[in-house]
Short mmCIF file of C-alpha atoms in Angstrom, two decimals:
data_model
loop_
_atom_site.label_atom_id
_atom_site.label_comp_id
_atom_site.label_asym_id
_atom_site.label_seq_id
_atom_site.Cartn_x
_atom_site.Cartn_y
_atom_site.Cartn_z
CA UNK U 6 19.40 -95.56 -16.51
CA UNK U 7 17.03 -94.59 -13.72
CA UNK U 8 13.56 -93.83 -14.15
CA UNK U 9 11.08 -92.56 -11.70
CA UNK U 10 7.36 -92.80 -12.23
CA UNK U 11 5.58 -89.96 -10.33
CA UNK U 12 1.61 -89.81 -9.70
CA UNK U 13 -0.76 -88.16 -7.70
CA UNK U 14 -1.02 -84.92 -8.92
CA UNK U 15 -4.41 -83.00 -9.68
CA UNK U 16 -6.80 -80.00 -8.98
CA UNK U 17 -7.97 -79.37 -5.42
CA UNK U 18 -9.87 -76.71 -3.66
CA UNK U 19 -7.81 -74.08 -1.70
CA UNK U 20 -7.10 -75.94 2.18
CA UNK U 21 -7.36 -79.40 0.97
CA UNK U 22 -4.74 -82.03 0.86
CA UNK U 23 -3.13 -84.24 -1.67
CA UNK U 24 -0.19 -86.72 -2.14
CA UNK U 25 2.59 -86.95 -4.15
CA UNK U 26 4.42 -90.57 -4.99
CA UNK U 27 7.56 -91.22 -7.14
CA UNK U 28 8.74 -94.54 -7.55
CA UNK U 29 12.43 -95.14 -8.81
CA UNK U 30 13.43 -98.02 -10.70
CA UNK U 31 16.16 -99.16 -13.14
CA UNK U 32 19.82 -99.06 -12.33
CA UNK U 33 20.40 -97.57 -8.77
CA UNK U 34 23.18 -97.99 -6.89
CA UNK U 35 22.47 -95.96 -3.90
CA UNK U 36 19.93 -93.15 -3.30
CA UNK U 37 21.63 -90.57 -0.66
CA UNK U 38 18.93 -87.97 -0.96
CA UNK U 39 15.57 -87.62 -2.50
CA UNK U 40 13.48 -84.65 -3.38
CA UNK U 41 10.61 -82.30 -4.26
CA UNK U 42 10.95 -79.41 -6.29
CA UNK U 43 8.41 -77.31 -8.05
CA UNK U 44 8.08 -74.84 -10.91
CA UNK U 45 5.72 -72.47 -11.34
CA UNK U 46 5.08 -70.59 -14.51
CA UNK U 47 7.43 -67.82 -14.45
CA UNK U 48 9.50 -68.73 -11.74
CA UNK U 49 12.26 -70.37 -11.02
CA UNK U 50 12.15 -74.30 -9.77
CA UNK U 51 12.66 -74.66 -6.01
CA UNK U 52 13.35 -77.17 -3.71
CA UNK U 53 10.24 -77.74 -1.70
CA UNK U 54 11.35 -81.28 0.39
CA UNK U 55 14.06 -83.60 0.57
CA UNK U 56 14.90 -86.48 2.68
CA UNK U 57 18.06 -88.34 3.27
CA UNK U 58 18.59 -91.74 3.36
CA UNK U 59 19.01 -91.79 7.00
CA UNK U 60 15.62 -90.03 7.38
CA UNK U 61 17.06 -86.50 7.58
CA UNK U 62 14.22 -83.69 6.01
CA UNK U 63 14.73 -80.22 4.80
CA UNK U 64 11.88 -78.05 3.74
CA UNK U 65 11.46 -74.34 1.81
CA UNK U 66 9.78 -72.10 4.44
CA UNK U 67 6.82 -71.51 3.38
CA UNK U 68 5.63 -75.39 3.36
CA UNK U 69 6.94 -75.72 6.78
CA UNK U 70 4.08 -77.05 8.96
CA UNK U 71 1.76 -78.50 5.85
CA UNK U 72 3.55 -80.37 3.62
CA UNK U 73 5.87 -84.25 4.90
CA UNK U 74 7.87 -85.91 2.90
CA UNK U 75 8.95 -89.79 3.66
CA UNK U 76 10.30 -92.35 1.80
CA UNK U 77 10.93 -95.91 1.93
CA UNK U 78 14.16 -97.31 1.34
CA UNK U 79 13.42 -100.51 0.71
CA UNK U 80 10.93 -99.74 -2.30
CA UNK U 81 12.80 -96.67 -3.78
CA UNK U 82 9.78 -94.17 -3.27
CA UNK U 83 9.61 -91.03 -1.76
CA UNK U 84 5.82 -89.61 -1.27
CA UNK U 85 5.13 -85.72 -0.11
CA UNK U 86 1.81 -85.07 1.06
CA UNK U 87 0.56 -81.65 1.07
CA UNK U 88 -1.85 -80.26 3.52
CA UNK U 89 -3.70 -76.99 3.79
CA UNK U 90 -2.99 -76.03 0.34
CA UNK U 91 -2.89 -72.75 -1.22
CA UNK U 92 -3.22 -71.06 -4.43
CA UNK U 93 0.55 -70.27 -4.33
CA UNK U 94 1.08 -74.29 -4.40
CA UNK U 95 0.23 -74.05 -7.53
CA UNK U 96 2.96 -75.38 -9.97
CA UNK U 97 4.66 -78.69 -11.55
CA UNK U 98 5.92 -80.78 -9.26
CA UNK U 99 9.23 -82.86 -9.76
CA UNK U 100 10.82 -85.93 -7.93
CA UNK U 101 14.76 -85.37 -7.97
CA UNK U 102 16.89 -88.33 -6.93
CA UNK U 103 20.23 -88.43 -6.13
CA UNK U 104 22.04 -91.96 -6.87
CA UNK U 105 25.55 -92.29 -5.60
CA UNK U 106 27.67 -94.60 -7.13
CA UNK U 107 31.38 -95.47 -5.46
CA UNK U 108 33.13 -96.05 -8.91
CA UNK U 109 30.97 -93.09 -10.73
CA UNK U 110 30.27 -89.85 -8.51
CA UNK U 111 26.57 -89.18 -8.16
CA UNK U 112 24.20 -89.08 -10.90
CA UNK U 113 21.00 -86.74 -10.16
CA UNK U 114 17.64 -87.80 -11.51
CA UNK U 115 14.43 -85.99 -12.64
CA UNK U 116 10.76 -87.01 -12.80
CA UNK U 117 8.35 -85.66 -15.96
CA UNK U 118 6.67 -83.84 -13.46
CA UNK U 119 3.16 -83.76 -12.24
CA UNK U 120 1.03 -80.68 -11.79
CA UNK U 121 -0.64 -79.29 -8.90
CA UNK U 122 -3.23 -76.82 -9.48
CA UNK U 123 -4.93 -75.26 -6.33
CA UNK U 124 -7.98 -72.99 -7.13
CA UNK U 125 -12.06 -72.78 -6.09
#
C-alpha cells in the first residue's frame, strides 16, 4: 500500500504563483515516473507534468513556460509549482505515481487531490 499526502493547494488571484507537494510513503519499490494531472469540472483529467526518475519532464502545452515540476528521489516527493496562473488552471489537482516492482509489474498511484481555484 502506497499513500501519497498532497498539500499546497488554494485560491489565488489570476498571474500569481503557487506550489504543489506530494509526498509518497508506504510500500514502494521503485518510482519510475511521477505526475500531475488535473480535472476540471466537466472535463476530462489531463496530464499536466511528469518527471522520470532520471529527471526526464513532459508537460501539456498550455503550461509550457509557467508551471516546473521536480522531485526528489531520495524523499519520494514530487512538487509542481505554478506560475502566472490563469483562470483556466482552475481544477483538482492529482499526484499520480508510478511504482515498479520486478516480481509485480507496475502499480499506479493516486493522490485525494487538492484544488486550485484561480479567480479575482
Amino acid at each position: 500500500q502506497v499513500q501519497l499526502v498532497e498539500s499546497g493547494g488554494g485560491l489565488v488571484q489570476p498571474g500569481g504563483s503557487l506550489r504543489l507537494s506530494c509526498a509518497a510513503s508506504g510500500t514502494i519499490f521503485s518510482i519510475i515516473r511521477m505526475a500531475w494531472y488535473r480535472q476540471a469540472p466537466g472535463k476530462p483529467r489531463e496530464l499536466v507534468a511528469s518527471i522520470t526518475g532520471g529527471g526526464r519532464t513532459n508537460y501539456v502545452d498550455s503550461v509550457k513556460g509557467r508551471f516546473t515540476i521536480s522531485r526528489d528521489n531520495a524523499k519520494n516527493t514530487v512538487s509542481l509549482q505554478m506560475n502566472s496562473l490563469t483562470p483556466e488552471d482552475t481544477a483538482v489537482y492529482y499526484c499520480n505515481v508510478d511504482n515498479y516492482s520486478t516480481n509485480r509489474g507496475t502499480y499506479h498511484h493516486w493522490g485525494q487531490g487538492t484544488q486550485v481555484s484561480v479567480s479575482s
